[in-house]
PDB file of C-alpha atoms in Angstrom:
ATOM      1  CA  UNK Q   1     -11.107-121.677 100.147  1.00  0.00           C
ATOM      2  CA  UNK Q   2     -12.517-124.871 101.677  1.00  0.00           C
ATOM      3  CA  UNK Q   3     -15.806-123.138 102.577  1.00  0.00           C
ATOM      4  CA  UNK Q   4     -16.684-122.567  98.905  1.00  0.00           C
ATOM      5  CA  UNK Q   5     -20.194-123.894  98.315  1.00  0.00           C
ATOM      6  CA  UNK Q   6     -20.882-125.992  95.208  1.00  0.00           C
ATOM      7  CA  UNK Q   7     -22.887-124.329  92.445  1.00  0.00           C
ATOM      8  CA  UNK Q   8     -25.395-127.175  92.137  1.00  0.00           C
ATOM      9  CA  UNK Q   9     -26.186-128.759  95.471  1.00  0.00           C
ATOM     10  CA  UNK Q  10     -28.840-131.506  95.778  1.00  0.00           C
ATOM     11  CA  UNK Q  11     -31.857-129.267  96.458  1.00  0.00           C
ATOM     12  CA  UNK Q  12     -31.336-127.621  93.084  1.00  0.00           C
ATOM     13  CA  UNK Q  13     -32.255-123.982  92.807  1.00  0.00           C
ATOM     14  CA  UNK Q  14     -34.901-123.656  90.080  1.00  0.00           C
ATOM     15  CA  UNK Q  15     -33.335-120.395  88.875  1.00  0.00           C
ATOM     16  CA  UNK Q  16     -29.976-122.069  88.258  1.00  0.00           C
ATOM     17  CA  UNK Q  17     -31.558-124.969  86.390  1.00  0.00           C
ATOM     18  CA  UNK Q  18     -33.824-122.772  84.261  1.00  0.00           C
ATOM     19  CA  UNK Q  19     -30.966-120.397  83.405  1.00  0.00           C
ATOM     20  CA  UNK Q  20     -28.743-123.285  82.351  1.00  0.00           C
ATOM     21  CA  UNK Q  21     -31.557-124.871  80.332  1.00  0.00           C
ATOM     22  CA  UNK Q  22     -32.316-121.537  78.650  1.00  0.00           C
ATOM     23  CA  UNK Q  23     -28.687-121.018  77.654  1.00  0.00           C
ATOM     24  CA  UNK Q  24     -28.425-124.532  76.199  1.00  0.00           C
ATOM     25  CA  UNK Q  25     -31.754-124.236  74.353  1.00  0.00           C
ATOM     26  CA  UNK Q  26     -30.809-120.868  72.860  1.00  0.00           C
ATOM     27  CA  UNK Q  27     -27.422-122.202  71.752  1.00  0.00           C
ATOM     28  CA  UNK Q  28     -29.039-125.230  70.089  1.00  0.00           C
ATOM     29  CA  UNK Q  29     -31.611-123.088  68.269  1.00  0.00           C
ATOM     30  CA  UNK Q  30     -28.934-120.711  66.965  1.00  0.00           C
ATOM     31  CA  UNK Q  31     -26.674-123.543  65.801  1.00  0.00           C
ATOM     32  CA  UNK Q  32     -29.606-125.331  64.137  1.00  0.00           C
ATOM     33  CA  UNK Q  33     -30.616-122.229  62.163  1.00  0.00           C
ATOM     34  CA  UNK Q  34     -27.045-121.402  61.148  1.00  0.00           C
ATOM     35  CA  UNK Q  35     -26.279-125.012  60.262  1.00  0.00           C
ATOM     36  CA  UNK Q  36     -29.394-125.266  58.128  1.00  0.00           C
ATOM     37  CA  UNK Q  37     -28.519-122.060  56.253  1.00  0.00           C
ATOM     38  CA  UNK Q  38     -24.917-123.125  55.697  1.00  0.00           C
ATOM     39  CA  UNK Q  39     -25.965-126.571  54.489  1.00  0.00           C
ATOM     40  CA  UNK Q  40     -28.414-124.961  52.047  1.00  0.00           C
ATOM     41  CA  UNK Q  41     -25.636-122.797  50.614  1.00  0.00           C
ATOM     42  CA  UNK Q  42     -23.388-125.865  50.427  1.00  0.00           C
ATOM     43  CA  UNK Q  43     -26.062-127.824  48.516  1.00  0.00           C
ATOM     44  CA  UNK Q  44     -26.625-124.991  46.044  1.00  0.00           C
ATOM     45  CA  UNK Q  45     -22.915-124.652  45.266  1.00  0.00           C
ATOM     46  CA  UNK Q  46     -22.046-128.338  44.873  1.00  0.00           C
ATOM     47  CA  UNK Q  47     -23.711-130.605  42.345  1.00  0.00           C
ATOM     48  CA  UNK Q  48     -24.513-133.990  43.879  1.00  0.00           C
ATOM     49  CA  UNK Q  49     -25.161-135.650  40.556  1.00  0.00           C
TER      50      UNK Q  49
END
Protein backbone atom coordinates (compact mmCIF):
# COMPACT_ATOMS: atom_id res chain seq x y z
CA UNK A 1 0.00 0.00 0.00
CA UNK A 2 3.02 2.33 -0.06
CA UNK A 3 2.45 3.18 -3.74
CA UNK A 4 -0.89 4.87 -2.98
CA UNK A 5 -0.84 8.33 -4.55
CA UNK A 6 -2.12 11.30 -2.53
CA UNK A 7 -5.48 12.74 -3.57
CA UNK A 8 -4.22 16.33 -3.75
CA UNK A 9 -0.67 16.54 -5.03
CA UNK A 10 1.01 19.93 -5.66
CA UNK A 11 -0.02 20.38 -9.30
CA UNK A 12 -3.66 20.33 -8.23
CA UNK A 13 -6.13 18.85 -10.66
CA UNK A 14 -8.70 21.54 -11.48
CA UNK A 15 -11.49 18.94 -11.50
CA UNK A 16 -10.72 17.88 -7.93
CA UNK A 17 -10.60 21.47 -6.70
CA UNK A 18 -13.79 22.52 -8.50
CA UNK A 19 -15.67 19.44 -7.28
CA UNK A 20 -14.61 20.08 -3.69
CA UNK A 21 -15.50 23.77 -3.97
CA UNK A 22 -18.89 22.92 -5.47
CA UNK A 23 -19.71 20.49 -2.67
CA UNK A 24 -18.75 23.02 0.01
CA UNK A 25 -20.66 25.85 -1.69
CA UNK A 26 -23.79 23.73 -2.08
CA UNK A 27 -23.62 22.64 1.57
CA UNK A 28 -23.26 26.25 2.74
CA UNK A 29 -26.19 27.42 0.61
CA UNK A 30 -28.45 24.64 1.90
CA UNK A 31 -27.51 25.26 5.53
CA UNK A 32 -28.00 29.02 5.12
CA UNK A 33 -31.50 28.59 3.68
CA UNK A 34 -32.53 26.02 6.29
CA UNK A 35 -31.02 28.04 9.13
CA UNK A 36 -32.81 31.18 8.00
CA UNK A 37 -36.16 29.35 7.82
CA UNK A 38 -35.68 27.73 11.22
CA UNK A 39 -34.67 31.03 12.82
CA UNK A 40 -37.77 32.69 11.34
CA UNK A 41 -39.99 30.01 12.87
CA UNK A 42 -38.14 30.41 16.17
CA UNK A 43 -38.70 34.19 16.14
CA UNK A 44 -42.41 33.81 15.40
CA UNK A 45 -42.94 31.35 18.25
CA UNK A 46 -40.99 33.16 20.97
CA UNK A 47 -41.78 36.68 22.11
CA UNK A 48 -38.59 38.70 22.59
CA UNK A 49 -40.31 41.45 24.51
